[in-house]
Short mmCIF file of C-alpha atoms in Angstrom, two decimals:
data_model
loop_
_atom_site.label_atom_id
_atom_site.label_comp_id
_atom_site.label_asym_id
_atom_site.label_seq_id
_atom_site.Cartn_x
_atom_site.Cartn_y
_atom_site.Cartn_z
CA MET B 1 81.28 101.07 253.78
CA ARG B 2 83.94 100.35 251.64
CA LEU B 3 85.10 100.42 248.21
CA HIS B 4 85.80 97.23 245.89
CA ARG B 5 88.71 96.14 245.24
CA GLU B 6 87.49 96.02 241.47
CA GLY B 7 87.45 100.08 241.08
CA TYR B 8 90.79 100.70 242.83
CA THR B 9 92.49 101.12 239.52
CA ILE B 10 89.60 103.27 237.75
CA MET B 11 88.77 105.11 240.41
CA LEU B 12 92.56 106.19 240.58
CA THR B 13 93.23 106.56 236.87
CA THR B 14 89.93 109.04 236.99
CA GLY B 15 91.12 111.11 240.02
CA LEU B 16 94.68 111.51 238.35
CA VAL B 17 93.19 112.63 234.60
CA LEU B 18 90.24 114.65 236.46
CA LEU B 19 92.95 116.12 238.48
CA ALA B 20 95.34 116.62 235.11
CA LEU B 21 92.68 118.33 233.64
CA ASN B 22 91.50 121.12 235.99
CA LEU B 23 95.36 121.89 236.48
CA LEU B 24 95.37 122.49 232.78
CA ALA B 25 92.10 124.11 232.66
CA TYR B 26 93.45 126.71 235.41
CA TYR B 27 96.90 127.24 234.30
CA TYR B 28 96.58 127.57 230.49
CA LEU B 29 92.90 127.54 229.84
CA PHE B 30 90.79 129.69 232.40
CA SER B 31 93.02 131.58 234.58
CA ASP B 32 91.01 135.02 233.94
CA ASN B 33 87.39 133.43 234.28
CA SER B 34 86.86 131.87 238.36
CA THR B 35 83.47 130.74 237.27
CA ALA B 36 84.83 128.35 234.57
CA ILE B 37 87.36 127.15 237.06
CA VAL B 38 84.67 126.69 239.75
CA LEU B 39 82.16 125.16 237.16
CA LEU B 40 85.06 122.44 235.82
CA ALA B 41 85.50 121.58 239.27
CA ILE B 42 82.32 120.85 240.45
CA ILE B 43 81.72 119.01 237.51
CA SER B 44 85.10 117.00 237.96
CA LEU B 45 83.97 116.34 241.54
CA VAL B 46 80.33 114.84 240.34
CA LEU B 47 81.70 112.56 238.09
CA PHE B 48 84.41 111.57 239.96
CA LEU B 49 81.81 110.79 243.06
CA LEU B 50 80.04 108.95 240.69
CA ILE B 51 82.49 106.91 239.55
CA VAL B 52 83.18 105.88 243.23
CA GLN B 53 79.73 105.01 244.06
CA PHE B 54 79.52 102.02 241.18
CA PHE B 55 82.71 100.23 243.77
CA ARG B 56 80.69 100.40 246.95
CA ILE B 57 79.97 97.98 248.82
CA PRO B 58 77.49 99.05 251.91
CA THR B 59 77.42 97.41 254.86
CA ARG B 60 74.47 95.58 255.59
CA LEU B 61 73.38 92.56 257.75
CA LEU B 62 72.88 89.58 255.27
CA THR B 63 70.19 86.84 255.05
CA THR B 64 70.97 83.49 256.06
CA GLY B 65 69.12 79.87 255.18
CA GLU B 66 69.46 76.96 254.20
CA SER B 67 66.05 76.76 252.13
CA GLN B 68 65.91 80.18 251.26
CA VAL B 69 67.19 81.69 248.39
CA ILE B 70 68.99 84.98 248.25
CA ALA B 71 69.17 88.04 245.96
CA PRO B 72 72.76 87.83 244.29
CA ALA B 73 72.31 91.49 243.13
CA ASP B 74 71.08 94.91 243.73
CA GLY B 75 68.52 95.98 241.52
CA LYS B 76 64.64 95.52 240.29
CA VAL B 77 63.01 92.49 239.64
CA VAL B 78 62.00 92.30 236.09
CA VAL B 79 61.11 88.45 234.96
CA ILE B 80 59.66 85.98 236.99
CA GLU B 81 58.52 82.71 234.56
CA GLU B 82 58.22 79.16 233.98
CA THR B 83 60.60 78.50 231.27
CA VAL B 84 63.27 76.30 229.75
CA GLU B 85 67.00 76.69 230.58
CA GLY B 86 68.73 75.11 227.72
CA GLU B 87 72.16 75.17 228.97
CA TYR B 88 72.82 72.95 231.93
CA PHE B 89 69.21 71.68 233.60
CA LYS B 90 67.66 71.31 229.85
CA ASP B 91 64.12 71.19 231.26
CA ARG B 92 61.58 73.68 232.53
CA ARG B 93 62.52 76.02 235.69
CA ARG B 94 61.39 78.80 237.12
CA GLN B 95 63.23 82.62 236.69
CA VAL B 96 63.88 85.33 238.55
CA SER B 97 65.99 88.13 236.89
CA ILE B 98 67.28 91.15 238.48
CA PHE B 99 68.23 94.43 236.40
CA MET B 100 71.20 96.26 237.92
CA SER B 101 71.74 99.88 236.90
CA PRO B 102 74.51 101.96 237.03
CA LEU B 103 73.74 103.36 240.45
CA ASN B 104 73.09 99.75 241.97
CA VAL B 105 75.62 98.35 244.10
CA HIS B 106 77.43 95.84 241.38
CA VAL B 107 79.08 93.06 243.86
CA ASN B 108 77.34 89.66 243.22
CA ARG B 109 76.57 87.29 246.33
CA ASN B 110 76.35 83.76 246.51
CA PRO B 111 71.95 82.87 246.91
CA VAL B 112 72.97 79.81 248.39
CA THR B 113 75.45 77.62 250.45
CA GLY B 114 76.47 74.48 248.88
CA VAL B 115 79.27 73.44 246.17
CA VAL B 116 79.84 74.69 242.34
CA ARG B 117 78.83 71.65 240.34
CA TYR B 118 79.11 73.77 237.09
CA PHE B 119 80.86 77.25 235.64
CA LYS B 120 81.46 78.12 232.43
CA TYR B 121 82.00 81.83 230.92
CA PHE B 122 80.46 82.20 227.67
CA PRO B 123 82.22 85.93 225.21
CA GLY B 124 79.28 87.55 223.59
CA LYS B 125 76.96 90.50 222.37
CA TYR B 126 76.39 93.49 224.62
CA LEU B 127 72.56 93.76 224.01
CA VAL B 128 70.64 95.65 226.27
CA ALA B 129 70.46 93.90 229.37
CA TRP B 130 66.06 94.10 229.18
CA HIS B 131 66.56 91.99 225.79
CA PRO B 132 64.86 88.96 225.36
CA LYS B 133 67.92 87.83 223.75
CA SER B 134 70.63 89.17 226.36
CA SER B 135 70.48 85.47 228.38
CA THR B 136 72.06 83.93 225.34
CA GLU B 137 73.42 85.74 223.42
CA ASN B 138 75.53 88.27 225.75
CA GLU B 139 78.71 88.37 227.68
CA ARG B 140 77.91 86.01 230.56
CA THR B 141 78.67 83.31 233.37
CA THR B 142 76.68 80.16 234.37
CA VAL B 143 77.23 78.86 238.29
CA VAL B 144 75.38 76.31 239.67
CA VAL B 145 75.39 75.10 242.88
CA GLU B 146 74.09 72.07 244.79
CA ILE B 147 73.00 72.79 248.31
CA ALA B 148 73.26 70.29 251.10
CA ASN B 149 70.02 68.30 250.43
CA GLY B 150 70.90 67.96 246.36
CA THR B 151 68.88 70.63 244.78
CA GLN B 152 70.81 72.94 242.31
CA VAL B 153 70.43 76.72 241.73
CA LEU B 154 71.54 78.16 238.70
CA PHE B 155 72.36 81.90 238.36
CA ARG B 156 73.89 83.56 235.56
CA GLN B 157 76.00 87.31 235.37
CA ILE B 158 74.77 88.59 232.26
CA ALA B 159 76.75 91.64 230.25
CA GLY B 160 74.87 94.69 229.10
CA ALA B 161 74.88 97.53 226.77
CA VAL B 162 76.68 99.59 229.11
CA ALA B 163 78.74 96.74 231.35
CA ARG B 164 81.12 95.21 229.49
CA ARG B 165 83.36 93.31 232.19
CA ILE B 166 82.07 90.73 233.88
CA ILE B 167 84.70 89.17 237.29
CA TRP B 168 83.49 86.09 238.79
CA TYR B 169 85.59 84.30 241.93
CA VAL B 170 84.38 80.87 241.31
CA LYS B 171 85.54 77.41 240.09
CA GLU B 172 83.63 74.07 240.01
CA GLY B 173 84.36 71.94 242.75
CA GLN B 174 84.72 74.42 245.04
CA PRO B 175 82.38 75.31 248.02
CA VAL B 176 80.90 78.81 248.56
CA LYS B 177 78.94 79.79 251.70
CA GLN B 178 75.46 82.25 251.15
CA GLY B 179 75.91 85.55 251.07
CA GLU B 180 79.79 85.96 249.81
CA GLU B 181 81.05 87.13 246.97
CA PHE B 182 80.89 85.11 243.36
CA GLY B 183 81.62 88.10 241.30
CA PHE B 184 81.27 91.44 240.06
CA ILE B 185 79.71 92.98 236.95
CA LYS B 186 81.07 96.56 236.40
CA PHE B 187 78.74 98.95 235.60
CA GLY B 188 75.35 97.02 236.35
CA SER B 189 73.58 94.85 234.22
CA ARG B 190 71.72 91.66 235.00
CA VAL B 191 71.41 88.21 237.05
CA ASP B 192 69.35 85.73 236.08
CA ILE B 193 68.39 82.82 238.84
CA PHE B 194 67.09 79.52 237.70
CA LEU B 195 65.30 77.37 240.57
CA PRO B 196 62.80 74.26 240.87
CA LEU B 197 59.39 74.61 239.56
CA ASP B 198 58.17 73.93 243.20
CA ALA B 199 60.39 76.85 244.60
CA GLU B 200 58.21 79.33 246.41
CA ILE B 201 58.93 82.63 244.67
CA LYS B 202 58.86 85.15 247.51
CA VAL B 203 59.03 88.55 245.28
CA ASN B 204 57.08 90.31 242.85
CA ILE B 205 57.96 92.28 239.48
CA GLY B 206 59.38 95.87 240.43
CA ASP B 207 60.37 94.55 243.61
CA VAL B 208 63.82 96.42 244.67
CA THR B 209 66.23 93.92 245.64
CA LYS B 210 69.16 94.05 248.31
CA GLY B 211 71.86 91.80 247.33
CA GLY B 212 72.83 89.05 250.20
CA VAL B 213 69.46 90.33 252.20
CA THR B 214 66.17 90.21 249.79
CA VAL B 215 64.65 86.36 250.02
CA LEU B 216 63.97 85.93 246.59
CA ALA B 217 62.18 82.18 246.93
CA GLU B 218 61.95 78.89 249.77
CA LEU B 219 63.31 75.82 248.10
CA PRO B 220 61.26 72.30 249.12
CA SER B 221 62.91 70.53 251.84
#
């Protein structure tokens, strides 16, 4: 396991603030109360470890396959439905949505190998991630990757009530490889994937996904 670079500043700042708080408490507030000092130290350590786990990148064997769409995020499948994708395709698609809790790994990975044909960032609201309007009104990014046979897959990072910082590492015209990082959502939220109607969905509502590992769908050849 390693730690993501997006967390270095937050982890360092949190560690220094907690250290200063404990030193202040030790010398000025609870110098005669060892129980309070130990309790504060334990609480500070737990808080720091929670922050650190937000930015972990576990070592795992990634799944690859030209016709497979791999989960772009760790989390739980909360939506599988046929819907109209109105931003780019403007027609009916199969949507699969993954909800990322604050305890999940927050790295976002490319679900397919191909070339980025479209990218756009939208500032917006911070509705809870499961709100029906979160995918169209929240802060978000949209990425469309075209694979070798011409099929296009759209995936969207969506910020939530807690996650208020979306990071992305892709741009239009850039080749991307399945399983590599395309972005990061700090402190969880949601990722939507839009697939052709004839894609064969391999997951069910409530399934737990691992980014870069779980097969979400098989694309037609």
